[in-house]
CSV table of C-alpha atoms and ligand atoms in Angstrom, one decimal:
chain,number,residue,atom,x,y,z
P,1,MET,CA,171.4,67.7,109.3
P,2,GLY,CA,167.9,67.0,110.6
P,3,ILE,CA,165.6,64.1,110.1
P,4,ARG,CA,164.6,63.4,106.5
P,5,VAL,CA,162.1,60.7,105.8
P,6,ARG,CA,160.1,59.8,102.7
P,7,TYR,CA,156.9,58.1,101.6
P,8,ALA,CA,157.8,56.4,98.3
P,9,PRO,CA,154.7,54.7,96.9
P,10,SER,CA,154.5,53.1,93.5
P,11,PRO,CA,151.4,54.3,91.6
P,12,THR,CA,150.2,50.9,90.7
P,13,GLY,CA,147.1,50.6,92.9
P,14,LEU,CA,144.8,52.4,95.2
P,15,GLN,CA,146.2,53.7,98.5
P,16,HIS,CA,145.3,51.2,101.3
P,17,ILE,CA,145.4,51.0,105.0
P,18,GLY,CA,149.0,49.6,105.2
P,19,GLY,CA,150.2,52.3,102.8
P,20,ILE,CA,148.8,55.2,104.7
P,21,ARG,CA,150.1,53.8,108.0
P,22,THR,CA,153.6,54.1,106.5
P,23,ALA,CA,152.8,57.6,105.2
P,24,LEU,CA,151.4,58.8,108.5
P,25,PHE,CA,154.2,57.3,110.6
P,26,ASN,CA,156.8,58.9,108.4
P,27,TYR,CA,154.9,62.2,108.5
P,28,PHE,CA,154.5,62.2,112.3
P,29,PHE,CA,158.1,61.2,112.8
P,30,ALA,CA,159.2,64.1,110.6
P,31,ARG,CA,156.9,66.6,112.4
P,32,SER,CA,157.7,65.5,115.9
P,33,ARG,CA,161.5,65.9,115.2
P,34,ASN,CA,161.2,69.1,113.2
P,35,GLY,CA,162.4,67.1,110.1
P,36,GLU,CA,161.3,67.0,106.5
P,37,PHE,CA,158.7,64.7,105.0
P,38,ILE,CA,159.4,63.9,101.4
P,39,LEU,CA,157.0,62.4,98.8
P,40,ARG,CA,158.7,60.4,96.1
P,41,ILE,CA,156.9,58.6,93.3
P,42,GLU,CA,158.4,55.3,92.4
P,43,ASP,CA,157.0,54.9,89.0
P,44,THR,CA,159.7,52.8,87.2
P,45,ASP,CA,157.4,49.8,86.7
P,46,ARG,CA,155.9,51.2,83.5
P,47,GLU,CA,153.7,48.2,82.9
P,48,ARG,CA,151.9,48.5,86.2
P,49,TYR,CA,151.9,52.3,86.2
P,50,SER,CA,148.4,53.8,86.5
P,51,GLU,CA,147.3,57.4,86.3
P,52,ASN,CA,144.3,56.6,88.4
P,53,ALA,CA,146.6,55.3,91.2
P,54,LEU,CA,148.5,58.5,91.1
P,55,ASN,CA,145.4,60.7,91.4
P,56,ASP,CA,144.2,58.4,94.2
P,57,LEU,CA,147.5,59.0,96.0
P,58,HIS,CA,147.2,62.8,95.8
P,59,ASN,CA,143.6,62.7,96.9
P,60,THR,CA,144.3,60.5,99.8
P,61,LEU,CA,147.2,62.6,101.2
P,62,LYS,CA,145.1,65.7,100.8
P,63,TRP,CA,142.1,64.0,102.5
P,64,LEU,CA,144.4,63.0,105.4
P,65,GLY,CA,145.8,66.5,105.6
P,66,ILE,CA,149.4,65.3,105.2
P,67,GLU,CA,151.5,68.2,104.0
P,68,VAL,CA,154.5,67.3,102.0
P,69,ASP,CA,157.7,69.3,102.5
P,70,GLU,CA,159.3,68.2,99.3
P,71,GLY,CA,157.7,66.3,96.5
P,72,PRO,CA,156.5,66.4,92.8
P,73,GLU,CA,154.0,69.2,93.3
P,74,LYS,CA,155.8,71.1,96.1
P,75,GLY,CA,159.3,70.8,94.5
P,76,GLY,CA,162.5,71.0,96.6
P,77,GLU,CA,166.2,71.1,96.2
P,78,TYR,CA,166.6,67.4,95.7
P,79,GLY,CA,164.2,67.0,92.9
P,80,PRO,CA,162.8,65.8,90.6
P,81,TYR,CA,160.8,63.6,93.0
P,82,VAL,CA,159.4,61.3,90.3
P,83,GLN,CA,161.7,58.4,89.4
P,84,SER,CA,160.8,58.3,85.8
P,85,GLU,CA,162.3,61.8,85.6
P,86,ARG,CA,165.6,60.6,87.1
P,87,THR,CA,166.5,57.8,84.8
P,88,GLU,CA,169.8,59.3,83.6
P,89,LEU,CA,171.0,59.3,87.2
P,90,TYR,CA,170.2,55.6,87.6
P,91,ARG,CA,171.9,54.7,84.2
P,92,GLU,CA,175.0,56.6,85.1
P,93,HIS,CA,175.3,54.7,88.4
P,94,ALA,CA,174.6,51.4,86.9
P,95,ARG,CA,177.4,52.0,84.4
P,96,ARG,CA,179.7,53.1,87.2
P,97,LEU,CA,179.0,49.9,89.1
P,98,VAL,CA,179.9,47.8,86.0
P,99,GLU,CA,183.1,49.8,85.7
P,100,SER,CA,184.1,49.3,89.3
P,101,GLY,CA,183.4,45.6,89.0
P,102,HIS,CA,180.3,45.5,91.2
P,103,ALA,CA,177.9,44.8,88.4
P,104,TYR,CA,177.8,43.2,85.0
P,105,TYR,CA,175.9,43.0,81.8
P,106,CYS,CA,173.6,40.0,81.4
P,107,TYR,CA,172.5,39.1,77.9
P,108,CYS,CA,170.3,36.2,78.8
P,109,SER,CA,167.1,36.1,76.8
P,110,GLN,CA,163.6,36.0,78.4
P,111,GLU,CA,163.3,32.4,77.0
P,112,ARG,CA,166.5,31.3,78.7
P,113,LEU,CA,165.4,32.8,82.1
P,114,GLU,CA,162.0,31.2,81.7
P,115,ASP,CA,163.5,27.8,81.0
P,116,LEU,CA,165.7,28.2,84.0
P,117,ARG,CA,162.7,28.9,86.2
P,118,GLU,CA,160.7,25.9,84.8
P,119,LYS,CA,163.7,23.7,85.4
P,120,GLN,CA,164.1,24.8,88.9
P,121,LYS,CA,160.4,24.3,89.6
P,122,LYS,CA,160.6,20.8,88.3
P,123,ASP,CA,163.6,20.1,90.5
P,124,LYS,CA,161.9,21.8,93.4
P,125,GLN,CA,164.6,24.4,93.6
P,126,ASP,CA,164.4,28.1,93.7
P,127,PHE,CA,167.8,29.7,93.6
P,128,GLY,CA,166.9,32.2,90.9
P,129,TYR,CA,169.4,33.4,88.3
P,130,ASP,CA,172.4,31.1,87.7
P,131,ARG,CA,174.9,33.9,87.2
P,132,LYS,CA,175.7,32.7,83.7
P,133,CYS,CA,176.9,36.1,82.5
P,134,ARG,CA,178.9,37.0,85.6
P,135,ASP,CA,182.1,36.0,84.0
P,136,LEU,CA,181.6,36.3,80.3
P,137,THR,CA,184.7,36.6,78.2
P,138,GLU,CA,185.4,39.7,76.0
P,139,SER,CA,184.7,37.7,72.9
P,140,GLU,CA,181.4,36.3,74.2
P,141,ILE,CA,180.3,39.9,75.0
P,142,GLU,CA,181.4,41.0,71.5
P,143,GLU,CA,179.2,38.3,70.0
P,144,TYR,CA,176.1,39.3,71.9
P,145,LYS,CA,176.7,42.9,70.9
P,146,ARG,CA,177.1,42.0,67.3
P,147,ASP,CA,173.7,40.2,67.5
P,148,GLY,CA,172.2,43.3,68.9
P,149,VAL,CA,171.1,41.7,72.2
P,150,LYS,CA,170.1,44.4,74.7
P,151,PRO,CA,171.5,43.5,78.1
P,152,VAL,CA,170.3,44.2,81.6
P,153,ILE,CA,172.7,45.1,84.4
P,154,ARG,CA,173.0,42.8,87.4
P,155,LEU,CA,174.5,43.4,90.8
P,156,LYS,CA,177.3,41.1,91.8
P,157,ILE,CA,176.3,39.7,95.2
P,158,PRO,CA,179.5,38.6,96.9
P,159,LEU,CA,179.8,34.8,96.9
P,160,GLU,CA,181.4,34.7,100.4
P,161,GLY,CA,181.0,36.4,103.7
P,162,GLU,CA,177.9,38.0,105.1
P,163,THR,CA,176.0,41.2,105.1
P,164,VAL,CA,175.2,42.8,108.4
P,165,PHE,CA,172.9,45.7,109.1
P,166,SER,CA,170.7,47.0,111.8
P,167,ASP,CA,167.0,47.7,112.0
P,168,TYR,CA,165.7,50.0,114.7
P,169,LEU,CA,163.0,47.6,115.8
P,170,ILE,CA,164.5,44.2,115.0
P,171,GLY,CA,168.1,44.9,115.9
P,172,GLU,CA,171.1,43.4,114.1
P,173,ILE,CA,170.3,41.4,111.0
P,174,LYS,CA,172.9,39.1,109.4
P,175,LYS,CA,172.5,37.3,106.1
P,176,LYS,CA,175.0,35.1,104.4
P,177,ASN,CA,175.8,36.5,101.0
P,178,ILE,CA,175.3,33.2,99.4
P,179,ASP,CA,171.6,33.3,100.6
P,180,ILE,CA,170.9,36.7,99.0
P,181,SER,CA,169.0,36.5,95.7
P,182,PRO,CA,171.7,35.9,93.1
P,183,ASP,CA,172.5,39.0,91.2
P,184,PRO,CA,169.3,41.0,91.1
P,185,VAL,CA,168.7,43.2,88.0
P,186,LEU,CA,169.5,46.9,88.6
P,187,LEU,CA,168.8,48.3,85.2
P,188,LYS,CA,166.3,46.7,82.8
P,189,SER,CA,166.9,46.3,79.1
P,190,ASP,CA,164.5,49.2,78.4
P,191,GLY,CA,166.9,51.5,80.4
P,192,TYR,CA,164.6,51.8,83.4
P,193,PRO,CA,166.0,51.0,86.8
P,194,THR,CA,164.5,48.3,89.0
P,195,TYR,CA,163.0,49.3,92.4
P,196,HIS,CA,166.2,48.3,94.1
P,197,LEU,CA,168.6,50.6,92.2
P,198,ALA,CA,166.3,53.6,92.1
P,199,ASN,CA,165.3,53.3,95.7
P,200,VAL,CA,168.9,53.2,96.9
P,201,ILE,CA,170.1,55.9,94.7
P,202,ASP,CA,167.3,58.2,95.6
P,203,ASP,CA,167.5,57.6,99.3
P,204,HIS,CA,171.1,58.5,99.1
P,205,PHE,CA,170.9,61.6,97.0
P,206,MET,CA,167.8,62.9,98.8
P,207,ASN,CA,169.7,62.6,102.0
P,208,ILE,CA,167.1,60.4,103.6
P,209,THR,CA,168.1,59.7,107.2
P,210,HIS,CA,165.5,57.1,108.2
P,211,ILE,CA,163.6,54.5,106.2
P,212,LEU,CA,160.3,53.7,107.8
P,213,ARG,CA,158.5,51.2,105.6
P,214,ALA,CA,156.5,48.0,105.6
P,215,GLN,CA,157.9,44.8,106.9
P,216,GLU,CA,157.4,43.3,103.5
P,217,TRP,CA,160.5,45.1,102.3
P,218,LEU,CA,162.8,43.5,104.8
P,219,PRO,CA,163.9,40.7,102.5
P,220,SER,CA,165.2,43.2,100.0
P,221,CYS,CA,167.2,44.9,102.6
P,222,PRO,CA,170.4,42.8,102.5
P,223,LEU,CA,170.7,43.3,98.8
P,224,HIS,CA,170.2,47.1,99.3
P,225,VAL,CA,173.0,47.1,101.8
P,226,VAL,CA,175.3,45.3,99.3
P,227,LEU,CA,174.4,47.9,96.8
P,228,TYR,CA,175.1,50.8,99.2
P,229,ASP,CA,178.5,49.1,99.9
P,230,ALA,CA,179.2,48.8,96.2
P,231,LEU,CA,178.5,52.4,95.7
P,232,GLY,CA,180.6,53.4,98.7
P,233,TRP,CA,177.7,54.9,100.6
P,234,LYS,CA,176.2,54.4,104.0
P,235,PRO,CA,172.6,53.2,104.3
P,236,PRO,CA,170.1,55.2,106.2
P,237,GLN,CA,168.7,53.9,109.5
P,238,TYR,CA,166.2,51.2,108.7
P,239,CYS,CA,163.0,50.8,110.7
P,240,HIS,CA,160.6,48.2,109.3
P,241,LEU,CA,157.2,48.7,110.7
P,242,PRO,CA,155.1,46.0,112.4
P,243,MET,CA,152.9,44.0,110.1
P,244,VAL,CA,149.3,45.1,109.6
P,245,MET,CA,146.9,42.2,110.5
P,246,GLY,CA,143.2,41.7,110.5
P,247,SER,CA,141.5,40.7,113.8
P,248,ASN,CA,142.0,37.0,113.0
P,249,GLY,CA,145.8,37.4,113.0
P,250,GLN,CA,146.1,37.1,109.3
P,251,LYS,CA,147.8,39.8,107.2
P,252,LEU,CA,145.1,42.4,106.4
P,253,SER,CA,143.5,41.8,103.1
P,254,LYS,CA,140.2,42.3,101.2
P,255,ARG,CA,139.0,39.2,103.0
P,256,HIS,CA,138.7,41.2,106.2
P,257,GLY,CA,136.8,44.1,104.5
P,258,ALA,CA,137.6,47.2,102.7
P,259,THR,CA,141.3,48.1,102.6
P,260,ALA,CA,141.3,50.9,100.0
P,261,VAL,CA,141.2,54.3,101.6
P,262,ARG,CA,138.9,55.5,98.8
P,263,ASP,CA,136.2,53.0,99.9
P,264,PHE,CA,136.4,54.3,103.5
P,265,ILE,CA,136.0,57.8,102.3
P,266,GLU,CA,133.0,56.8,100.2
P,267,LYS,CA,131.3,55.1,103.1
P,268,GLY,CA,131.7,58.2,105.1
P,269,TYR,CA,134.6,57.6,107.5
P,270,LEU,CA,136.1,60.8,108.7
P,271,SER,CA,139.8,61.4,108.3
P,272,GLU,CA,140.1,62.0,112.1
P,273,ALA,CA,138.8,58.5,112.7
P,274,ILE,CA,141.0,56.8,110.1
P,275,ILE,CA,144.1,58.7,111.4
P,276,ASN,CA,143.4,57.8,115.0
P,277,ASN,CA,142.7,54.1,114.2
P,278,VAL,CA,145.6,53.6,111.8
P,279,SER,CA,148.1,55.3,114.1
P,280,LEU,CA,147.4,52.6,116.7
P,281,ILE,CA,148.4,49.8,114.4
P,282,GLY,CA,151.7,48.8,115.9
P,283,TRP,CA,152.1,52.0,117.9
P,284,ALA,CA,150.8,53.0,121.3
P,285,TYR,CA,151.5,56.0,123.5
P,286,ASP,CA,150.8,54.2,126.7
P,287,ASP,CA,148.4,51.4,127.7
P,288,SER,CA,145.5,53.6,128.3
P,289,ARG,CA,145.2,56.5,126.0
P,290,GLU,CA,143.2,55.9,122.8
P,291,PHE,CA,142.3,59.3,121.4
P,292,PHE,CA,144.8,61.2,119.3
P,293,THR,CA,144.3,63.9,116.8
P,294,LYS,CA,146.6,64.5,113.9
P,295,GLU,CA,148.0,67.5,115.6
P,296,GLU,CA,148.7,65.6,118.8
P,297,LEU,CA,150.4,62.8,116.9
P,298,GLU,CA,152.6,65.4,115.1
P,299,LYS,CA,154.0,66.2,118.5
P,300,LEU,CA,153.8,62.9,120.4
P,301,PHE,CA,154.9,60.3,117.9
P,302,THR,CA,158.2,58.6,118.7
P,303,LEU,CA,159.8,55.4,117.3
P,304,ASP,CA,160.5,53.9,120.7
P,305,LYS,CA,156.7,53.4,121.1
P,306,LEU,CA,156.5,51.2,118.1
P,307,SER,CA,155.6,47.6,118.9
P,308,LYS,CA,157.8,44.7,117.9
P,309,SER,CA,154.8,42.5,117.3
P,310,PRO,CA,152.2,42.9,114.5
P,311,GLY,CA,149.5,45.4,114.8
P,312,VAL,CA,145.8,44.9,114.1
P,313,PHE,CA,143.5,47.0,112.0
P,314,ASP,CA,140.3,46.8,114.0
P,315,TYR,CA,137.1,47.6,111.9
P,316,LYS,CA,134.9,47.7,115.0
P,317,LYS,CA,137.2,50.1,116.7
P,318,LEU,CA,137.2,52.3,113.6
P,319,ASP,CA,133.4,52.5,113.7
P,320,TRP,CA,133.6,53.5,117.3
P,321,PHE,CA,136.1,56.2,116.6
P,322,ASN,CA,134.1,57.4,113.7
P,323,GLY,CA,131.0,57.8,115.8
P,324,HIS,CA,133.0,59.7,118.3
P,325,TYR,CA,134.4,62.1,115.7
P,326,ILE,CA,131.0,62.6,114.1
P,327,ARG,CA,129.6,63.5,117.5
P,328,GLU,CA,132.4,66.0,117.9
P,329,LYS,CA,131.3,67.9,114.8
P,330,SER,CA,129.1,70.9,115.1
P,331,ASN,CA,125.7,70.7,113.3
P,332,GLU,CA,127.0,73.1,110.7
P,333,GLU,CA,130.1,71.0,110.0
P,334,LEU,CA,128.2,67.8,109.9
P,335,LYS,CA,125.7,69.3,107.5
P,336,GLU,CA,128.4,70.2,105.1
P,337,LEU,CA,129.8,66.7,105.3
P,338,LEU,CA,126.4,65.1,104.8
P,339,ILE,CA,125.2,67.3,101.8
P,340,PRO,CA,127.3,65.4,99.2
P,341,TYR,CA,125.7,62.2,100.4
P,342,LEU,CA,122.2,63.6,100.2
P,343,ILE,CA,123.0,64.8,96.7
P,344,LYS,CA,124.4,61.4,95.7
P,345,TYR,CA,121.4,59.6,96.9
P,346,GLY,CA,119.2,61.9,94.9
P,347,PHE,CA,117.5,63.4,98.0
P,348,ILE,CA,118.4,66.9,97.2
P,349,GLU,CA,119.4,68.9,94.1
P,350,PRO,CA,122.4,71.2,94.5
P,351,GLU,CA,120.4,74.2,93.1
P,352,LYS,CA,117.8,73.9,95.8
P,353,LEU,CA,120.3,73.9,98.7
P,354,PRO,CA,119.9,77.5,99.6
P,355,ASP,CA,116.2,77.1,100.4
P,356,MET,CA,116.7,74.0,102.4
P,357,ALA,CA,119.1,75.2,105.1
P,358,SER,CA,116.8,75.0,108.1
P,359,PHE,CA,115.2,71.8,106.9
P,360,LEU,CA,118.7,70.2,106.7
P,361,ASP,CA,119.6,71.6,110.0
P,362,GLU,CA,116.7,69.8,111.5
P,363,ILE,CA,117.7,66.5,109.8
P,364,VAL,CA,121.2,66.8,111.1
P,365,SER,CA,120.1,67.3,114.7
P,366,LEU,CA,117.7,64.5,114.5
P,367,THR,CA,120.1,61.9,113.0
P,368,ARG,CA,123.5,62.9,114.3
P,369,ASP,CA,123.5,60.6,117.3
P,370,ARG,CA,122.7,57.6,115.2
P,371,LEU,CA,125.3,57.9,112.5
P,372,LYS,CA,128.2,55.5,112.5
P,373,VAL,CA,129.3,56.6,109.0
P,374,LEU,CA,128.1,59.5,107.0
P,375,SER,CA,126.5,57.2,104.4
P,376,ASP,CA,124.1,56.0,107.2
P,377,ILE,CA,122.2,59.2,106.5
P,378,LYS,CA,120.6,57.3,103.6
P,379,ASP,CA,118.8,54.9,105.9
P,380,PHE,CA,118.0,57.5,108.5
P,381,ALA,CA,116.7,60.3,106.3
P,382,TRP,CA,115.4,59.0,103.1
P,383,PHE,CA,111.7,59.1,104.2
P,384,PHE,CA,112.0,62.9,104.5
P,385,PHE,CA,112.7,63.1,100.8
P,386,LYS,CA,111.0,60.1,99.2
P,387,GLU,CA,107.6,58.5,99.3
P,388,ILE,CA,107.4,55.1,100.9
P,389,ASP,CA,106.6,52.6,98.1
P,390,THR,CA,105.9,49.5,100.1
P,391,TYR,CA,104.7,48.7,103.5
P,392,LEU,CA,104.9,45.2,104.9
P,393,PRO,CA,102.1,44.4,107.2
P,394,ASP,CA,104.4,42.1,109.2
P,395,GLU,CA,106.6,45.1,110.0
P,396,ILE,CA,103.7,47.3,110.9
P,397,ILE,CA,101.8,45.0,113.2
P,398,PRO,CA,103.5,44.5,116.6
P,399,LYS,CA,104.3,40.9,117.4
P,400,LYS,CA,101.6,40.5,120.1
P,401,LEU,CA,98.9,42.4,118.3
P,402,ASN,CA,96.8,41.8,115.2
P,403,ALA,CA,95.8,43.9,112.2
P,404,ALA,CA,92.5,45.0,113.7
P,405,LYS,CA,94.1,46.2,116.9
P,406,THR,CA,96.8,48.0,114.9
P,407,VAL,CA,94.2,49.8,112.9
P,408,GLU,CA,92.6,50.9,116.1
P,409,ILE,CA,96.0,52.3,117.3
P,410,LEU,CA,96.6,54.2,114.1
P,411,GLU,CA,93.0,55.6,114.2
P,412,VAL,CA,93.6,57.0,117.6
P,413,ILE,CA,96.9,58.5,116.7
P,414,LYS,CA,95.5,60.0,113.6
P,415,LYS,CA,92.7,61.6,115.6
P,416,HIS,CA,95.2,63.2,118.0
P,417,LEU,CA,97.7,64.4,115.4
P,418,PRO,CA,96.6,68.0,115.5
P,419,ASP,CA,97.0,67.9,119.2
P,420,MET,CA,100.4,66.3,118.9
P,421,PHE,CA,101.7,68.8,116.4
P,422,ALA,CA,100.6,71.7,118.7
P,423,LYS,CA,102.4,70.4,121.8
P,424,ASN,CA,106.1,70.4,122.5
P,425,GLU,CA,108.0,67.1,122.7
P,426,ASP,CA,107.8,66.0,126.3
P,427,LYS,CA,104.1,66.8,126.3
P,428,VAL,CA,103.6,64.6,123.2
P,429,GLU,CA,105.3,61.7,125.0
P,430,GLU,CA,102.9,62.1,127.9
P,431,LEU,CA,100.0,62.1,125.5
P,432,LEU,CA,101.2,59.0,123.7
P,433,LYS,CA,101.6,57.2,127.0
P,434,THR,CA,98.0,58.0,128.1
P,435,LEU,CA,96.6,57.0,124.7
P,436,ALA,CA,98.5,53.7,124.9
P,437,GLU,CA,97.2,53.0,128.3
P,438,ASN,CA,93.7,53.7,127.3
P,439,LEU,CA,94.0,51.1,124.6
P,440,GLY,CA,95.7,48.7,126.9
P,441,VAL,CA,98.9,48.3,124.9
P,442,LYS,CA,102.5,48.9,125.7
P,443,LEU,CA,104.0,52.2,124.7
P,444,GLY,CA,106.5,50.4,122.4
P,445,ASP,CA,103.7,48.5,120.6
P,446,PHE,CA,101.7,51.7,120.3
P,447,ILE,CA,104.5,53.7,118.7
P,448,MET,CA,105.8,50.9,116.4
P,449,PRO,CA,103.0,51.1,113.8
P,450,LEU,CA,103.3,54.9,113.8
P,451,ARG,CA,107.0,54.7,113.3
P,452,VAL,CA,106.7,52.3,110.4
P,453,ALA,CA,103.9,54.2,108.8
P,454,ALA,CA,105.7,57.5,108.9
P,455,THR,CA,109.3,56.5,108.3
P,456,GLY,CA,108.9,53.2,106.4
P,457,SER,CA,111.1,51.4,108.9
P,458,ASN,CA,111.2,50.2,112.5
P,459,VAL,CA,114.5,51.9,113.0
P,460,SER,CA,114.3,55.6,112.7
P,461,PRO,CA,115.6,58.9,114.2
P,462,PRO,CA,113.6,60.0,117.2
P,463,ILE,CA,110.0,59.6,116.2
P,464,ILE,CA,108.4,62.7,117.5
P,465,GLY,CA,111.0,65.0,116.0
P,466,SER,CA,110.8,63.2,112.8
P,467,LEU,CA,107.0,63.6,112.6
P,468,LYS,CA,107.2,67.3,113.3
P,469,LEU,CA,109.7,67.7,110.5
P,470,LEU,CA,107.7,65.6,108.1
P,471,GLY,CA,104.6,67.8,108.8
P,472,ILE,CA,101.1,67.0,109.7
P,473,GLU,CA,99.9,66.5,106.1
P,474,LYS,CA,102.4,63.9,105.1
P,475,THR,CA,102.1,62.2,108.4
P,476,THR,CA,98.3,62.0,108.1
P,477,ALA,CA,98.5,60.7,104.5
P,478,ARG,CA,101.0,58.0,105.4
P,479,ILE,CA,99.0,56.8,108.4
P,480,GLU,CA,95.8,56.7,106.3
P,481,ARG,CA,97.6,54.6,103.7
P,482,VAL,CA,98.7,52.1,106.2
P,483,ILE,CA,95.3,52.0,107.8
P,484,ASN,CA,93.9,51.0,104.4
P,485,ILE,CA,96.5,48.4,103.8
P,486,LEU,CA,95.7,46.9,107.2
P,487,LYS,CA,92.0,47.0,106.6
P,488,ASP,CA,92.5,44.9,103.5
P,489,GLU,CA,94.5,42.6,105.6
P,490,VAL,CA,91.7,42.3,108.2
P,491,GLY,CA,89.2,41.7,105.3
P,492,ASN,CA,91.4,38.9,103.9
P,493,ASN,CA,91.6,37.2,107.2
P,494,GLU,CA,87.8,37.2,107.7
M,1,LIG,N1,157.9,51.9,96.1
M,1,LIG,C1,158.0,51.0,97.2
M,1,LIG,C2,156.5,50.8,97.6
M,1,LIG,O1,155.7,50.9,96.8
M,1,LIG,C3,158.7,51.7,98.3
M,1,LIG,C4,159.3,50.8,99.4
M,1,LIG,C5,160.2,51.6,100.3
M,1,LIG,O2,159.7,52.4,101.1
M,1,LIG,O3,161.4,51.4,100.1
M,1,LIG,O4,156.2,50.5,98.7
M,2,LIG,ZN1,172.8,36.4,81.8
């Protein structure tokens, strides 16, 4: 049998960087070994279940271009792939474990367990459940039954010996059984399995060969191994992935910035950039190569290139990758990617799109080199669509000049606008240089007031191209407006 791996998220929250790293590594591993990639929904925690999280999961996988070989939508011969549809299987095995003496019914009330926890807290202890029901007598059990108490089923962790298993990255792991959480619940009183039971049963029946998952699950591993033993099964090969850190060496969290994939999508990160950046968290092909496409990773990914030490999710690097992948898009592709943003910001109306094609083409060529994320289009292109409400004299007047001189500059520019609009770009640059020299100001100081007048900001796409696209009428009107504002300024200072 070939490689079979799974991504097994619980739909309780939005997909985040750590989660998709797990998904991608499983996916790449499956593809590179001609294996199967399975999606399984671990939705047995009914209190934390969220429809929204489930939609987010499907959107995220689709956005990443991850194709599932078996899963809830795709189907497959080991289905169903949603745990809430497999509860009978879990119940049956929980009962089997009780019959074989590897598990037992526990009738302890919530209050009793709560008191136990309180007491342990007070005594600064934390051993967990006290195994009260492990050796109940027949008559005690009868009594609980008569009172209608609904039991849970707990796994009997052996009181002696040790549990040994191996992890691909970490090597052999040994744990004294007495140090394993005492008798974890397998089946809750509502008949739903816990994560431990469902996870083990499904990995077995779905013929999973390798478990690649977050390091956070390592502490549960010994008890899973005890469970496999009790069921008479062999666990898959474990491979717990390196931790995901922020650049300060702390576990990646919201304190570092966005972690939900949805937020990255909204800001305008491309899936190519996210995939490239995320695949370098705890994995490297060699010490020099940085660029990887999804298709390349589907061939190149191997477990032996995983790092033993934690990996870092580097936000700056992501921006850099994103710029790179934006620059790789054709104008046409980039336009399609930008249109939803232009609509969202209220710059264009979807119905008017057909008439705007060439105008949008121009905007894309003008801005493409400046975009780090797609949403940057807002700052770089808004002045093409909206009127500029406010001008701050401080921004218009170059540092070493005053309002009167700035008016002079703008008057000169205004006079030469027809000339500028008739010339092609490099000729316009020459003209501006000459005009600046004539006035005795630096080219930068000469252009700044023009840039702010026309675009509303001192950072803009290339100015000459922007003016041409804006058109002579609008440019003239904006320059005139600024001249008037500055004249008032001169008046006030007299
Ligand atoms: N449902 C678990 C999660 O949400 C799966 C852990 C595992 O891969 O075993 O991460
Ligand atoms: Zn009990």
